[in-house]
mmCIF file of C-alpha atoms and ligand atoms in Angstrom:
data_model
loop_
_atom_site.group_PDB
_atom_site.id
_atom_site.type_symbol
_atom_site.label_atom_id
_atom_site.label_comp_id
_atom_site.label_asym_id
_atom_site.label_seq_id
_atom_site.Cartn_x
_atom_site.Cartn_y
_atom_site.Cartn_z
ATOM 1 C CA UNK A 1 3.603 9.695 21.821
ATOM 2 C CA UNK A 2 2.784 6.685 19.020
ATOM 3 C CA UNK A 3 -0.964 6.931 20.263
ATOM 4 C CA UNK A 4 -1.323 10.725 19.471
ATOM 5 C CA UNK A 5 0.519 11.410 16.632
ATOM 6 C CA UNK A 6 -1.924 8.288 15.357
ATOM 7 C CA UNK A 7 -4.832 10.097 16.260
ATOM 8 C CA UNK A 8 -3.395 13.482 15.209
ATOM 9 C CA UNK A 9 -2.791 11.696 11.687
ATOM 10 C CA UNK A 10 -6.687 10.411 11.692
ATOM 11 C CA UNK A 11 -7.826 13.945 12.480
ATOM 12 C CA UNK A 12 -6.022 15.406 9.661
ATOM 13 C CA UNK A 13 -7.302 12.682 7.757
ATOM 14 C CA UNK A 14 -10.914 13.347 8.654
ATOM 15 C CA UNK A 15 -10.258 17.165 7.852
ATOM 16 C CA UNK A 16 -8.976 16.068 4.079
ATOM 17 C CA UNK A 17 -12.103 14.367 3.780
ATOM 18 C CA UNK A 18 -14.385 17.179 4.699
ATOM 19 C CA UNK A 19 -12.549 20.025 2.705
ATOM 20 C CA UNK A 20 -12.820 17.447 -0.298
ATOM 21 C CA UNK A 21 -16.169 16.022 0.153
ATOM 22 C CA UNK A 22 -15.460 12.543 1.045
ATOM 23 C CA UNK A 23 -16.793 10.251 3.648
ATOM 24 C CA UNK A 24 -13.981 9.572 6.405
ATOM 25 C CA UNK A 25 -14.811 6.137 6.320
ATOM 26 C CA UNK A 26 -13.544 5.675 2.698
ATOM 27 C CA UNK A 27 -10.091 6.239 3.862
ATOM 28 C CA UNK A 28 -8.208 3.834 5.619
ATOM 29 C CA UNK A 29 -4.650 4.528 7.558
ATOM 30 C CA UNK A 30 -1.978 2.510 7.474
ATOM 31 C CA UNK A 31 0.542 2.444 9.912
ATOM 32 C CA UNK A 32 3.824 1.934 8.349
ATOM 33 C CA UNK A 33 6.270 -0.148 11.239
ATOM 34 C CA UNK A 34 8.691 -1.128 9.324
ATOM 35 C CA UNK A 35 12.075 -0.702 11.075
ATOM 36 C CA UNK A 36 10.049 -0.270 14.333
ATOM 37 C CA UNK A 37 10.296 -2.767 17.505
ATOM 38 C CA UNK A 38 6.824 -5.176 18.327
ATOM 39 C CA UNK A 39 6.703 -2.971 21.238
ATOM 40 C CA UNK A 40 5.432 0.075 19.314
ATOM 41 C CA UNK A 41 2.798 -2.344 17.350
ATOM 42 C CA UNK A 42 1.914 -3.131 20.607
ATOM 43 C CA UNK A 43 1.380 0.052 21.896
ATOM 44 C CA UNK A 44 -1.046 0.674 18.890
ATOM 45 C CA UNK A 45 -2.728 -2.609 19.200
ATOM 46 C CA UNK A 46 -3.730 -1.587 22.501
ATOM 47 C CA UNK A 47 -5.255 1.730 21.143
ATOM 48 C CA UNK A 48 -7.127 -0.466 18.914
ATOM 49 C CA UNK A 49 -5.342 -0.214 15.728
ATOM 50 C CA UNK A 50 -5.637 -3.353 13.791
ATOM 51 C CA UNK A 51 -3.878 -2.070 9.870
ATOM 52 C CA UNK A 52 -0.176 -2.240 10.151
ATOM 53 C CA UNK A 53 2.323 -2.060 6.791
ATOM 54 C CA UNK A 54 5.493 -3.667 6.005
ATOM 55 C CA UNK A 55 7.875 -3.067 3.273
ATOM 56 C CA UNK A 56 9.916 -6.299 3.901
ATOM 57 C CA UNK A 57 9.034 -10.015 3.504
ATOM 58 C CA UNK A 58 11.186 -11.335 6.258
ATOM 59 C CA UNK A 59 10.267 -8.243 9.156
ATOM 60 C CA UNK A 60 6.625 -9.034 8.025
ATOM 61 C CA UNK A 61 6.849 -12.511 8.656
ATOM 62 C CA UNK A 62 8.370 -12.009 11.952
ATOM 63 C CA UNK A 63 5.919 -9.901 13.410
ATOM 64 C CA UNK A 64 2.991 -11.515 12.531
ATOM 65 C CA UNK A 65 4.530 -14.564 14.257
ATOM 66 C CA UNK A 66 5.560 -12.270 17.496
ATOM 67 C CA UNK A 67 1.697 -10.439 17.337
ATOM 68 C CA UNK A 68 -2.162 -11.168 17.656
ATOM 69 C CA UNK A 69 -3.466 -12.355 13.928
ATOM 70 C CA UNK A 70 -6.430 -10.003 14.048
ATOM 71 C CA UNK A 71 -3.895 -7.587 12.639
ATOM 72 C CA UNK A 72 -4.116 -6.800 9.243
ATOM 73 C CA UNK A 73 -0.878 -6.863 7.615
ATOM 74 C CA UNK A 74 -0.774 -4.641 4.218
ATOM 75 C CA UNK A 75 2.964 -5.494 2.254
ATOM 76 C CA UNK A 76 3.898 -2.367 0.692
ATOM 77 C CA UNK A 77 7.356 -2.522 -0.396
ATOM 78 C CA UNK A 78 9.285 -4.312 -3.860
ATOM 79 C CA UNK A 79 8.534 -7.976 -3.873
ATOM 80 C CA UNK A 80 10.766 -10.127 -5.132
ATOM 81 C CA UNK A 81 9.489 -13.766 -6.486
ATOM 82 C CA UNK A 82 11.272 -15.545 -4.696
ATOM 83 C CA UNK A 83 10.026 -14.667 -1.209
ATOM 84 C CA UNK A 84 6.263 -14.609 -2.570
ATOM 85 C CA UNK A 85 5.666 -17.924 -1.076
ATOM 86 C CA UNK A 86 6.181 -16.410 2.221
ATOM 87 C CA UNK A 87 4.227 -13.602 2.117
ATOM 88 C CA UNK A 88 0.972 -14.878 0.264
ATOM 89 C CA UNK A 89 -1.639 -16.138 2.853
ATOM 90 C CA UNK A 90 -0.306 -13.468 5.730
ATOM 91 C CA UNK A 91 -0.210 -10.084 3.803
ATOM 92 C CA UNK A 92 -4.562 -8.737 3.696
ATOM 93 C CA UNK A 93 -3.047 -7.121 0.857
ATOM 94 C CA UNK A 94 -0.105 -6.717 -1.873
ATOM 95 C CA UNK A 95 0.735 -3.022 -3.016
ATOM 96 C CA UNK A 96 3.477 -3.563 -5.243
ATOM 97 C CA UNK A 97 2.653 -6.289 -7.936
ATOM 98 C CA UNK A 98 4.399 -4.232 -10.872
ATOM 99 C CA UNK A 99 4.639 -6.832 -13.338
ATOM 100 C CA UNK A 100 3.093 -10.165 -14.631
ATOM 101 C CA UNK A 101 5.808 -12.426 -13.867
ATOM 102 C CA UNK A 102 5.240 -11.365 -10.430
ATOM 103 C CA UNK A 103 1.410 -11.623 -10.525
ATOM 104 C CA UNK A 104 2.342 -14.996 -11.740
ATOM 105 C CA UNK A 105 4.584 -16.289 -9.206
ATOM 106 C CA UNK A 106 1.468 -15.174 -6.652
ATOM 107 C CA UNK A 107 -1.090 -17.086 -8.656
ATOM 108 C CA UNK A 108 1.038 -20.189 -8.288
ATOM 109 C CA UNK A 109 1.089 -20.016 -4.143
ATOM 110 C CA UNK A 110 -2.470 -18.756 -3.986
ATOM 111 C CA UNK A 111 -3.292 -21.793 -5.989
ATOM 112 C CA UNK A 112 -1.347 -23.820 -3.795
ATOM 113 C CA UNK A 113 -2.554 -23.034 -0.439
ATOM 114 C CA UNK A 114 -6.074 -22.524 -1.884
ATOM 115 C CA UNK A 115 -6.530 -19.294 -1.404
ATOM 116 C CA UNK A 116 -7.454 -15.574 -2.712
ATOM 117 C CA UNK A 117 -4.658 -12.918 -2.901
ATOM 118 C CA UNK A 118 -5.409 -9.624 -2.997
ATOM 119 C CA UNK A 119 -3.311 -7.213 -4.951
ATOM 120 C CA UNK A 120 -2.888 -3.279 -6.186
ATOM 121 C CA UNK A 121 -0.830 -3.156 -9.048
ATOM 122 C CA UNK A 122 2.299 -0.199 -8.557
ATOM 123 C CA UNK A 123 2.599 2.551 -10.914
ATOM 124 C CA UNK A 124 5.402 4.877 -11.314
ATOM 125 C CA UNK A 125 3.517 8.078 -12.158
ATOM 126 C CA UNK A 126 6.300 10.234 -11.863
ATOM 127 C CA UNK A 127 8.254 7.888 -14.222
ATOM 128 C CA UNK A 128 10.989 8.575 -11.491
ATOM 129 C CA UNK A 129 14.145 5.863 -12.401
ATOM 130 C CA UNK A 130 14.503 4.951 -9.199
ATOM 131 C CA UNK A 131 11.303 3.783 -8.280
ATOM 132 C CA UNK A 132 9.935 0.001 -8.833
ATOM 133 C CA UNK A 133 6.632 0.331 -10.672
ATOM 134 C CA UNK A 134 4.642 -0.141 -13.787
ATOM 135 C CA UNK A 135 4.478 3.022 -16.069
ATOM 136 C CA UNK A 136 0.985 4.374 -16.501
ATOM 137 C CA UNK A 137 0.902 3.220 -19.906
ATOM 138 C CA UNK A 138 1.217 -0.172 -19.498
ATOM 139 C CA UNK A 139 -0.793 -0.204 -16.800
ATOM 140 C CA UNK A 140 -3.908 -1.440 -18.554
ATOM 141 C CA UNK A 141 -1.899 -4.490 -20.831
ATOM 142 C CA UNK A 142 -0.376 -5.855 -17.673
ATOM 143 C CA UNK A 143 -4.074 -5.692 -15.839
ATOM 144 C CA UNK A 144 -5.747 -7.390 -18.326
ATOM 145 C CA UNK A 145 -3.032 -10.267 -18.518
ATOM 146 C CA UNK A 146 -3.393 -10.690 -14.794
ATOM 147 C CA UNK A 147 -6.887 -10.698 -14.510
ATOM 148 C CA UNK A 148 -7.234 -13.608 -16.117
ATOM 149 C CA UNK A 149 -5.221 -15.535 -13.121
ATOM 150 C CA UNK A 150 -8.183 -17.296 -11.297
ATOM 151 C CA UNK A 151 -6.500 -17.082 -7.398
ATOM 152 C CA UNK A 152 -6.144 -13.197 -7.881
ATOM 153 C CA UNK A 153 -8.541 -9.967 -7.176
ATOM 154 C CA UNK A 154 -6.921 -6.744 -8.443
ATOM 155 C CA UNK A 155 -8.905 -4.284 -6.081
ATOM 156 C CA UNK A 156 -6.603 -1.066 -7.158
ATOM 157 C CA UNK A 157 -3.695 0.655 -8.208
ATOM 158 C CA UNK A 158 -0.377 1.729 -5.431
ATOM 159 C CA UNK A 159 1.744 5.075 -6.266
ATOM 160 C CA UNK A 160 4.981 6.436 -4.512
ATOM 161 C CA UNK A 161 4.957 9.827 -5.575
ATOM 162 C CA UNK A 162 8.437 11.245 -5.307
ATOM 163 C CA UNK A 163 9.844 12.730 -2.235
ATOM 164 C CA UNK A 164 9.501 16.540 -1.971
ATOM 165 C CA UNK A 165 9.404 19.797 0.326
ATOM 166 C CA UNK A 166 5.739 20.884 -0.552
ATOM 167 C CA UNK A 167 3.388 18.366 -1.113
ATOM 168 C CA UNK A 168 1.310 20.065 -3.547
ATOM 169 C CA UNK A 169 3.615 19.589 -6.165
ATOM 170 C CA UNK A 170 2.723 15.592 -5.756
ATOM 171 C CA UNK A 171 -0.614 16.408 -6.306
ATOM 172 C CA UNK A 172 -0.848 16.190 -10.422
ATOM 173 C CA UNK A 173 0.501 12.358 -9.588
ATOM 174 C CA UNK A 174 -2.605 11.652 -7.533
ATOM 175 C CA UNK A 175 -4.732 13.062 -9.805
ATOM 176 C CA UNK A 176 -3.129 11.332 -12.563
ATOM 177 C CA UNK A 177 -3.134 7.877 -10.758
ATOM 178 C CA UNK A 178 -7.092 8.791 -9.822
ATOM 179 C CA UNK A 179 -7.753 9.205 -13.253
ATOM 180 C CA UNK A 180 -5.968 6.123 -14.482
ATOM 181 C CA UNK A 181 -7.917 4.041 -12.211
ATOM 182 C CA UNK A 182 -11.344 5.448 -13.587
ATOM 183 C CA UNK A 183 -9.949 4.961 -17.605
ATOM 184 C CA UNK A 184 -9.235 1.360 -16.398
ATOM 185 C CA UNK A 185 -12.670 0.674 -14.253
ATOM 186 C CA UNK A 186 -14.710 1.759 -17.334
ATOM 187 C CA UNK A 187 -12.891 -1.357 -19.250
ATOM 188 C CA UNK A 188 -15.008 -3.432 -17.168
ATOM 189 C CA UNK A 189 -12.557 -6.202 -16.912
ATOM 190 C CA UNK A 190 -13.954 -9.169 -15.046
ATOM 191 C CA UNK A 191 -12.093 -9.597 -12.512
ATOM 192 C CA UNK A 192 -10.400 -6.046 -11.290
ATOM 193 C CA UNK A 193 -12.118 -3.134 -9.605
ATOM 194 C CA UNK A 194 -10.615 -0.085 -9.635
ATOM 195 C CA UNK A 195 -12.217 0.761 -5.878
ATOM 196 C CA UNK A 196 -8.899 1.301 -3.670
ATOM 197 C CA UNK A 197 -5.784 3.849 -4.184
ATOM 198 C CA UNK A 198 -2.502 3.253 -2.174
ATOM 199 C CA UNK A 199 -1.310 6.814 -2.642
ATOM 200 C CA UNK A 200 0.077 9.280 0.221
ATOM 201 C CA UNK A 201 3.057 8.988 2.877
ATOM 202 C CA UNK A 202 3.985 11.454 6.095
ATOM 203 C CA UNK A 203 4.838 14.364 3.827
ATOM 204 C CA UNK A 204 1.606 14.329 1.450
ATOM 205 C CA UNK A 205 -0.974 11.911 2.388
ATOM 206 C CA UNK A 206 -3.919 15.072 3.114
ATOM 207 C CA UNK A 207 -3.096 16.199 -0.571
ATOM 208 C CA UNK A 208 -3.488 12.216 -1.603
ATOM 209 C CA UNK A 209 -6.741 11.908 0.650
ATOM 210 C CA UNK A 210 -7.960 15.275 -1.019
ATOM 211 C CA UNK A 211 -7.740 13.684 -4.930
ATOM 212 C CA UNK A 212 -9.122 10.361 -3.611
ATOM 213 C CA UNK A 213 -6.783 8.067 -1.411
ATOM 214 C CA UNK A 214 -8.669 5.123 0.204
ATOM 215 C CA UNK A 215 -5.235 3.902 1.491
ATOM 216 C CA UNK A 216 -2.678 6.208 3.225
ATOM 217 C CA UNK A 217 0.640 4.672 4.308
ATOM 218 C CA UNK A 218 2.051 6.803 7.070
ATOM 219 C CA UNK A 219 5.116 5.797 8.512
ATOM 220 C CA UNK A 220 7.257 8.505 10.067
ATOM 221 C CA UNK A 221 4.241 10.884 11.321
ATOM 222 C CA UNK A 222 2.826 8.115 13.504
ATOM 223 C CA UNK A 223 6.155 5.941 14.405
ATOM 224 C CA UNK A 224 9.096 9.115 14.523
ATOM 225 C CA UNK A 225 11.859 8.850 12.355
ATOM 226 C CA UNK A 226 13.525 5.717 11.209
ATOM 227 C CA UNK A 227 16.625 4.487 12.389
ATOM 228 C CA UNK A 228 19.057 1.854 10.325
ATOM 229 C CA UNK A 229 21.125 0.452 11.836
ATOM 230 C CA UNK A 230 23.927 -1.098 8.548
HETATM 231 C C1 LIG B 301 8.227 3.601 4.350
HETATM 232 C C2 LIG B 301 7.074 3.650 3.408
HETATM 233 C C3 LIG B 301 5.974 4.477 3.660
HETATM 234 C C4 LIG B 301 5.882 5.409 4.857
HETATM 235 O O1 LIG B 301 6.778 6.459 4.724
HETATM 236 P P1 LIG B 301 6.747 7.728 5.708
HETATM 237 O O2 LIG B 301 7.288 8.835 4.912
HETATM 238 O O3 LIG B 301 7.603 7.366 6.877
HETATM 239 O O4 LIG B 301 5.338 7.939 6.116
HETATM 240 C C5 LIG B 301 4.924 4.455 2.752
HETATM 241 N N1 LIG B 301 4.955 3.669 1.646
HETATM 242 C C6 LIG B 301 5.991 2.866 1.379
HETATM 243 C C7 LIG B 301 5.944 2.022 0.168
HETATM 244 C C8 LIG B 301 7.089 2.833 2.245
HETATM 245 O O5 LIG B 301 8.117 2.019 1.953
#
């Protein structure tokens, strides 16, 4: 069941792309496995799915002890700064840096293990309360302040549009996150490219492919519905 509704979410995927003019290969799926047992990642694996996503430091960590490190591990949900030293090193890449404190805490592991950490920074275009996030105004302060951090590549900017019945009506925030990215790219600060867009979940992400996704994070469509157990 994982292994079709996977390749039933790439097809849709590849159909965005065509009705909207984009090359398939600019868009890359996530599978989002949080909550899910190793057993489903391994099930995927074994279709040859190598981009997993996470939305928890400590679940993270434990499955990239449990599976094969040719997986690509994307860390998608809030961060908090003290469990940055876990995830920097293991995570390909960081969705949710939403503020320079954070960015900061980052630059000081990167630094210390010697490496590169690659980060979107989150906006809140919907300016929902609820949601963790930078607002789309201060956006392009917070970028340049992190740019300058020397063990850091911002490569984009992460949304999570609000949850809704139809998902047209999230497609003004992926147009607006779209165009934020291209106001910021033609700053031309060293340092950041504007090239990738976290934007689109189960409900929405053909609309967010349509107005420019190169990251989708689908979850439920791929894995069935989530079960917590509290
Ligand atoms: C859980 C989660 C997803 C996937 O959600 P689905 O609706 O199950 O596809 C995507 N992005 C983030 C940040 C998440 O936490």
């Amino acid at each position: 069941m994982i292994t079709e509704n996977y390749d039933i979410v790439c097809e849709n995927i590849g159909n965005a792309c065509s009705r909207s003019g984009r090359m398939r290969d600019d868009v890359k799926l996530i599978a989002v496995s949080k909550t899910k047992p190793v057993s489903d990642i391994e099930e995927l694996y074994g279709h040859g799915v190598r981009v997993f996503g996470e939305n928890k430091v400590q679940e993270l960590c434990d499955k990239y002890e449990a599976l094969p490190k040719d997986i690509e591990w994307h860390m998608i949900g809030h961060l908090q700064r003290n469990k940055v030293k876990y995830i920097v090193g293991k995570a390909a890449l960081i969705h949710s840096v939403d503020s320079l404190r954070l960015a900061m805490q980052i630059e000081a592991e990167a630094a210390k293990k010697n490496v590169i950490a690659n980060i979107l920074i989150e906006v809140n275009v919907a300016e929902e309360e609820s949601k963790f996030g930078l607002k789309a105004d201060e956006a392009l302060k917070n970028i340049t302040e992190i740019a300058k951090l020397p063990h850091i590549r911002i490569k984009g900017l992460m949304t999570i549009a609000p949850f809704v019945e139809n998902p047209e009506d999230n497609r003004k925030y992926f147009k607006k996150l779209k165009q934020l990215a291209v106001d910021i790219q033609a700053k031309n600060i060293d340092n950041v490219d504007m090239n990738e867009l976290s934007m689109g979940m189960t409900g929405d992400y053909m609309v967010a492919v349509e107005e420019g996704a190169t990251y989708v994070r689908v979850g439920t469509g791929i894995f069935g519905e989530r079960h917590y157990d509290i």
